[in-house]
mmCIF file of N, CA, C and O in Angstrom:
data_model
loop_
_atom_site.group_PDB
_atom_site.id
_atom_site.type_symbol
_atom_site.label_atom_id
_atom_site.label_comp_id
_atom_site.label_asym_id
_atom_site.label_seq_id
_atom_site.Cartn_x
_atom_site.Cartn_y
_atom_site.Cartn_z
ATOM 1 N N MET A 1 81.798 144.592 100.761
ATOM 2 C CA MET A 1 80.588 144.188 100.648
ATOM 3 C C MET A 1 79.784 144.219 102.127
ATOM 4 O O MET A 1 80.117 144.294 102.790
ATOM 5 N N PRO A 2 78.631 145.440 102.381
ATOM 6 C CA PRO A 2 78.030 145.603 103.709
ATOM 7 C C PRO A 2 77.290 144.242 103.860
ATOM 8 O O PRO A 2 76.910 143.618 103.213
ATOM 9 N N SER A 3 77.448 144.081 105.546
ATOM 10 C CA SER A 3 76.909 142.874 106.141
ATOM 11 C C SER A 3 75.195 143.444 106.400
ATOM 12 O O SER A 3 74.938 144.596 106.415
ATOM 13 N N PRO A 4 74.531 142.328 106.227
ATOM 14 C CA PRO A 4 73.143 142.548 106.144
ATOM 15 C C PRO A 4 72.598 143.116 107.579
ATOM 16 O O PRO A 4 73.537 142.845 108.360
ATOM 17 N N PRO A 5 71.391 143.810 107.899
ATOM 18 C CA PRO A 5 71.405 144.494 108.754
ATOM 19 C C PRO A 5 70.714 143.263 110.089
ATOM 20 O O PRO A 5 70.373 142.450 109.507
ATOM 21 N N ASP A 6 70.988 143.577 111.064
ATOM 22 C CA ASP A 6 70.559 142.620 112.319
ATOM 23 C C ASP A 6 69.377 142.785 112.702
ATOM 24 O O ASP A 6 68.908 143.608 113.608
ATOM 25 N N THR A 7 68.376 141.854 112.408
ATOM 26 C CA THR A 7 67.067 142.015 112.835
ATOM 27 C C THR A 7 67.030 141.014 113.570
ATOM 28 O O THR A 7 67.574 139.924 114.128
ATOM 29 N N LEU A 8 65.706 141.279 114.480
ATOM 30 C CA LEU A 8 65.046 140.375 115.540
ATOM 31 C C LEU A 8 64.898 138.851 115.334
ATOM 32 O O LEU A 8 65.417 138.166 115.997
ATOM 33 N N LEU A 9 64.530 138.921 113.947
ATOM 34 C CA LEU A 9 64.194 137.580 113.457
ATOM 35 C C LEU A 9 65.512 136.642 112.893
ATOM 36 O O LEU A 9 65.868 135.422 113.552
ATOM 37 N N ARG A 10 66.445 137.674 112.563
ATOM 38 C CA ARG A 10 67.753 137.274 111.942
ATOM 39 C C ARG A 10 68.603 136.435 113.395
ATOM 40 O O ARG A 10 69.214 135.668 113.097
ATOM 41 N N ARG A 11 68.389 137.206 114.619
ATOM 42 C CA ARG A 11 69.033 137.119 115.682
ATOM 43 C C ARG A 11 68.598 135.626 116.369
ATOM 44 O O ARG A 11 69.039 134.669 117.191
ATOM 45 N N CYS A 12 67.013 135.432 116.496
ATOM 46 C CA CYS A 12 66.223 134.340 117.097
ATOM 47 C C CYS A 12 65.971 133.417 115.931
ATOM 48 O O CYS A 12 65.608 132.338 116.685
ATOM 49 N N ALA A 13 66.654 133.196 114.564
ATOM 50 C CA ALA A 13 66.170 132.055 114.074
ATOM 51 C C ALA A 13 66.597 130.732 114.690
ATOM 52 O O ALA A 13 65.717 130.149 114.136
ATOM 53 N N LEU A 14 67.856 130.554 114.854
ATOM 54 C CA LEU A 14 68.132 129.155 115.592
ATOM 55 C C LEU A 14 67.353 128.572 116.470
ATOM 56 O O LEU A 14 66.846 127.696 116.755
ATOM 57 N N GLY A 15 66.792 129.751 117.569
ATOM 58 C CA GLY A 15 66.216 129.451 118.747
ATOM 59 C C GLY A 15 64.873 128.849 118.278
ATOM 60 O O GLY A 15 64.153 128.204 118.983
ATOM 61 N N LEU A 16 64.284 129.654 117.267
ATOM 62 C CA LEU A 16 63.202 129.372 116.702
ATOM 63 C C LEU A 16 62.679 128.228 116.488
ATOM 64 O O LEU A 16 62.061 127.242 116.270
ATOM 65 N N TRP A 17 63.709 127.802 115.538
ATOM 66 C CA TRP A 17 64.008 126.239 114.530
ATOM 67 C C TRP A 17 63.898 125.462 115.334
ATOM 68 O O TRP A 17 63.108 124.696 115.584
ATOM 69 N N PHE A 18 64.895 125.418 116.709
ATOM 70 C CA PHE A 18 64.477 124.825 117.881
ATOM 71 C C PHE A 18 63.610 124.145 118.570
ATOM 72 O O PHE A 18 63.176 122.896 118.755
ATOM 73 N N CYS A 19 63.259 125.442 118.582
ATOM 74 C CA CYS A 19 61.556 125.031 119.358
ATOM 75 C C CYS A 19 60.388 124.594 118.495
ATOM 76 O O CYS A 19 59.877 123.876 118.896
ATOM 77 N N ALA A 20 60.636 124.913 117.378
ATOM 78 C CA ALA A 20 59.394 124.195 116.443
ATOM 79 C C ALA A 20 59.782 122.774 115.813
ATOM 80 O O ALA A 20 59.043 121.864 116.338
ATOM 81 N N ILE A 21 61.255 122.275 115.796
ATOM 82 C CA ILE A 21 61.450 121.343 115.881
ATOM 83 C C ILE A 21 60.750 120.195 117.356
ATOM 84 O O ILE A 21 60.726 119.272 116.790
ATOM 85 N N ALA A 22 61.178 120.802 118.160
ATOM 86 C CA ALA A 22 60.828 120.375 119.590
ATOM 87 C C ALA A 22 59.112 120.392 120.016
ATOM 88 O O ALA A 22 58.766 118.994 120.276
ATOM 89 N N ALA A 23 58.710 121.466 119.062
ATOM 90 C CA ALA A 23 57.189 120.921 118.881
ATOM 91 C C ALA A 23 56.617 119.907 118.162
ATOM 92 O O ALA A 23 55.791 119.121 118.676
ATOM 93 N N LEU A 24 57.375 119.943 117.229
ATOM 94 C CA LEU A 24 56.922 118.282 115.959
ATOM 95 C C LEU A 24 57.195 117.345 117.056
ATOM 96 O O LEU A 24 56.632 116.114 116.667
ATOM 97 N N GLY A 25 58.261 117.526 117.916
ATOM 98 C CA GLY A 25 58.525 116.011 118.552
ATOM 99 C C GLY A 25 57.502 115.782 119.611
ATOM 100 O O GLY A 25 57.147 114.475 120.058
ATOM 101 N N LEU A 26 57.219 116.825 120.313
ATOM 102 C CA LEU A 26 55.968 116.223 121.462
ATOM 103 C C LEU A 26 54.964 115.868 120.362
ATOM 104 O O LEU A 26 53.946 114.979 121.451
ATOM 105 N N LEU A 27 54.503 116.537 119.492
ATOM 106 C CA LEU A 27 53.375 115.537 118.481
ATOM 107 C C LEU A 27 53.590 114.338 118.115
ATOM 108 O O LEU A 27 52.897 113.595 118.288
ATOM 109 N N GLN A 28 54.822 114.026 118.067
ATOM 110 C CA GLN A 28 55.407 112.438 117.632
ATOM 111 C C GLN A 28 55.138 111.796 118.968
ATOM 112 O O GLN A 28 54.956 110.519 118.798
ATOM 113 N N PHE A 29 55.560 112.260 119.706
ATOM 114 C CA PHE A 29 55.563 111.605 121.218
ATOM 115 C C PHE A 29 53.872 111.260 121.522
ATOM 116 O O PHE A 29 53.765 110.242 121.753
ATOM 117 N N HIS A 30 53.023 112.403 121.333
ATOM 118 C CA HIS A 30 51.545 112.316 121.653
ATOM 119 C C HIS A 30 51.277 110.861 120.753
ATOM 120 O O HIS A 30 50.433 110.175 121.004
ATOM 121 N N ALA A 31 51.269 111.102 119.161
ATOM 122 C CA ALA A 31 51.262 110.121 118.591
ATOM 123 C C ALA A 31 51.663 108.676 118.569
ATOM 124 O O ALA A 31 50.827 107.814 118.827
ATOM 125 N N ARG A 32 52.743 108.576 119.326
ATOM 126 C CA ARG A 32 53.291 107.220 119.601
ATOM 127 C C ARG A 32 52.675 106.796 120.936
ATOM 128 O O ARG A 32 52.562 105.241 121.188
ATOM 129 N N ALA A 33 52.473 107.458 122.043
ATOM 130 C CA ALA A 33 51.792 107.035 123.064
ATOM 131 C C ALA A 33 50.561 106.818 123.237
ATOM 132 O O ALA A 33 50.345 106.027 123.750
ATOM 133 N N PHE A 34 49.687 107.534 122.501
ATOM 134 C CA PHE A 34 48.184 107.164 121.995
ATOM 135 C C PHE A 34 47.874 106.425 120.896
ATOM 136 O O PHE A 34 47.004 106.410 120.309
ATOM 137 N N GLU A 35 49.004 105.492 120.301
ATOM 138 C CA GLU A 35 48.626 104.790 119.471
ATOM 139 C C GLU A 35 47.297 103.768 119.481
ATOM 140 O O GLU A 35 46.620 103.501 118.346
ATOM 141 N N ASP A 36 46.833 103.160 120.600
ATOM 142 C CA ASP A 36 46.055 102.368 120.624
ATOM 143 C C ASP A 36 44.700 102.955 120.969
ATOM 144 O O ASP A 36 43.645 102.286 121.729
ATOM 145 N N GLY A 37 44.919 104.140 121.421
ATOM 146 C CA GLY A 37 43.368 105.328 122.039
ATOM 147 C C GLY A 37 43.924 105.119 123.523
ATOM 148 O O GLY A 37 42.945 105.641 124.173
ATOM 149 N N ARG A 38 44.825 104.813 123.849
ATOM 150 C CA ARG A 38 44.826 105.158 125.835
ATOM 151 C C ARG A 38 46.590 105.383 125.694
ATOM 152 O O ARG A 38 47.446 105.228 124.778
ATOM 153 N N PHE A 39 46.828 105.740 126.914
ATOM 154 C CA PHE A 39 48.375 106.327 127.026
ATOM 155 C C PHE A 39 49.195 105.047 127.583
ATOM 156 O O PHE A 39 49.435 104.436 128.595
ATOM 157 N N GLU A 40 49.745 104.667 126.749
ATOM 158 C CA GLU A 40 51.065 103.445 126.923
ATOM 159 C C GLU A 40 52.156 103.488 125.761
ATOM 160 O O GLU A 40 52.356 103.171 124.814
ATOM 161 N N PRO A 41 53.051 104.582 126.454
ATOM 162 C CA PRO A 41 54.405 105.134 125.761
ATOM 163 C C PRO A 41 55.063 103.681 125.827
ATOM 164 O O PRO A 41 55.458 103.322 126.977
ATOM 165 N N ASN A 42 55.857 103.698 124.923
ATOM 166 C CA ASN A 42 56.996 102.842 124.783
ATOM 167 C C ASN A 42 58.211 103.141 124.631
ATOM 168 O O ASN A 42 58.732 104.443 124.841
ATOM 169 N N ALA A 43 59.418 102.847 124.318
ATOM 170 C CA ALA A 43 60.745 103.423 124.805
ATOM 171 C C ALA A 43 60.832 104.630 123.581
ATOM 172 O O ALA A 43 61.386 104.944 123.660
ATOM 173 N N ILE A 44 60.477 104.116 122.338
ATOM 174 C CA ILE A 44 60.703 105.216 121.250
ATOM 175 C C ILE A 44 59.821 106.264 121.426
ATOM 176 O O ILE A 44 59.913 107.742 120.899
ATOM 177 N N ALA A 45 58.378 106.556 121.933
ATOM 178 C CA ALA A 45 58.047 107.437 122.469
ATOM 179 C C ALA A 45 58.734 108.216 123.548
ATOM 180 O O ALA A 45 58.864 109.547 123.419
ATOM 181 N N TRP A 46 59.431 107.837 124.717
ATOM 182 C CA TRP A 46 59.918 108.326 125.783
ATOM 183 C C TRP A 46 61.265 109.040 124.924
ATOM 184 O O TRP A 46 61.206 110.129 125.555
ATOM 185 N N THR A 47 61.439 107.880 123.986
ATOM 186 C CA THR A 47 63.306 108.990 123.171
ATOM 187 C C THR A 47 62.465 110.585 122.464
ATOM 188 O O THR A 47 63.294 111.415 122.948
ATOM 189 N N TRP A 48 61.321 110.177 121.720
ATOM 190 C CA TRP A 48 60.611 111.727 121.263
ATOM 191 C C TRP A 48 60.545 112.377 122.615
ATOM 192 O O TRP A 48 60.953 113.715 122.063
ATOM 193 N N LEU A 49 59.840 112.170 123.363
ATOM 194 C CA LEU A 49 59.741 113.161 124.530
ATOM 195 C C LEU A 49 61.290 113.629 125.060
ATOM 196 O O LEU A 49 61.326 114.771 125.003
ATOM 197 N N GLY A 50 62.217 113.083 125.123
ATOM 198 C CA GLY A 50 63.368 113.248 126.028
ATOM 199 C C GLY A 50 64.106 114.209 124.657
ATOM 200 O O GLY A 50 64.356 115.540 125.330
ATOM 201 N N GLY A 51 64.485 114.048 123.420
ATOM 202 C CA GLY A 51 64.597 114.697 122.193
ATOM 203 C C GLY A 51 64.085 115.913 122.348
ATOM 204 O O GLY A 51 64.453 117.271 122.127
ATOM 205 N N SER A 52 62.687 115.782 122.640
ATOM 206 C CA SER A 52 61.964 117.373 122.075
ATOM 207 C C SER A 52 62.011 118.209 123.848
ATOM 208 O O SER A 52 62.155 119.874 123.454
ATOM 209 N N VAL A 53 62.169 117.677 124.704
ATOM 210 C CA VAL A 53 62.599 118.252 125.994
ATOM 211 C C VAL A 53 64.123 119.132 126.110
ATOM 212 O O VAL A 53 64.278 120.212 126.347
ATOM 213 N N VAL A 54 65.094 118.649 125.245
ATOM 214 C CA VAL A 54 66.296 118.827 125.055
ATOM 215 C C VAL A 54 66.120 120.377 124.178
ATOM 216 O O VAL A 54 66.961 120.969 124.271
ATOM 217 N N LEU A 55 65.527 119.387 123.030
ATOM 218 C CA LEU A 55 65.645 121.045 122.033
ATOM 219 C C LEU A 55 64.783 122.235 122.418
ATOM 220 O O LEU A 55 65.668 123.116 122.113
ATOM 221 N N GLY A 56 63.926 121.474 122.951
ATOM 222 C CA GLY A 56 63.167 122.897 123.632
ATOM 223 C C GLY A 56 63.593 123.513 124.137
ATOM 224 O O GLY A 56 63.784 124.940 124.304
ATOM 225 N N GLY A 57 64.442 122.751 125.539
ATOM 226 C CA GLY A 57 65.609 124.227 126.028
ATOM 227 C C GLY A 57 66.507 124.544 125.520
ATOM 228 O O GLY A 57 66.787 125.792 125.864
ATOM 229 N N LEU A 58 67.151 123.661 124.432
ATOM 230 C CA LEU A 58 68.342 124.578 123.960
ATOM 231 C C LEU A 58 67.735 125.938 123.434
ATOM 232 O O LEU A 58 68.164 126.651 123.312
ATOM 233 N N GLY A 59 66.298 125.524 122.442
ATOM 234 C CA GLY A 59 65.811 126.795 121.842
ATOM 235 C C GLY A 59 65.543 127.772 122.617
ATOM 236 O O GLY A 59 65.605 128.988 122.203
ATOM 237 N N LEU A 60 64.840 127.660 123.956
ATOM 238 C CA LEU A 60 64.587 128.698 124.820
ATOM 239 C C LEU A 60 65.518 129.638 125.070
ATOM 240 O O LEU A 60 65.611 130.704 125.157
ATOM 241 N N VAL A 61 66.694 128.533 125.392
ATOM 242 C CA VAL A 61 68.177 129.462 125.923
ATOM 243 C C VAL A 61 68.706 130.388 124.838
ATOM 244 O O VAL A 61 68.763 131.593 125.197
ATOM 245 N N LEU A 62 68.457 130.018 123.435
ATOM 246 C CA LEU A 62 68.981 130.635 122.410
ATOM 247 C C LEU A 62 67.977 131.887 122.060
ATOM 248 O O LEU A 62 68.721 132.832 122.071
ATOM 249 N N LEU A 63 66.636 131.465 122.288
ATOM 250 C CA LEU A 63 65.788 132.847 122.219
ATOM 251 C C LEU A 63 66.102 133.738 123.309
ATOM 252 O O LEU A 63 66.310 135.053 122.991
ATOM 253 N N VAL A 64 66.329 133.444 124.591
ATOM 254 C CA VAL A 64 66.508 134.444 125.501
ATOM 255 C C VAL A 64 67.972 135.434 125.343
ATOM 256 O O VAL A 64 67.835 136.768 125.710
ATOM 257 N N ARG A 65 68.983 134.410 125.209
ATOM 258 C CA ARG A 65 70.073 135.176 124.882
ATOM 259 C C ARG A 65 70.059 136.211 123.539
ATOM 260 O O ARG A 65 70.724 136.976 123.476
ATOM 261 N N ALA A 66 69.121 135.808 122.266
ATOM 262 C CA ALA A 66 69.156 136.676 121.462
ATOM 263 C C ALA A 66 68.190 137.996 121.571
ATOM 264 O O ALA A 66 68.519 139.148 121.291
ATOM 265 N N LEU A 67 67.355 137.862 122.678
ATOM 266 C CA LEU A 67 66.284 138.876 123.067
ATOM 267 C C LEU A 67 67.131 139.517 123.744
ATOM 268 O O LEU A 67 66.830 140.673 124.117
ATOM 269 N N ARG A 68 68.049 139.327 124.551
ATOM 270 C CA ARG A 68 68.839 140.075 125.605
ATOM 271 C C ARG A 68 70.010 140.827 124.982
ATOM 272 O O ARG A 68 70.610 142.128 125.500
ATOM 273 N N ARG A 69 70.305 140.775 123.831
ATOM 274 C CA ARG A 69 71.146 141.872 122.440
ATOM 275 C C ARG A 69 70.557 142.598 122.161
ATOM 276 O O ARG A 69 69.405 142.790 122.150
#
């Protein structure tokens, strides 16, 4: 069985997915940090921000690796 063609989207899929999940996490951070109309983040909001930064960084690393091939 022949292997499927190696396209740019196929190589970047995981990196794009991680970046999209990180963007959703940033939206969640914003929603939790501004619950009362002013900036008062709690521990859960900071956890969302930390997870988003980690996933975003990992996604960018995977995207750069995929684009170099």
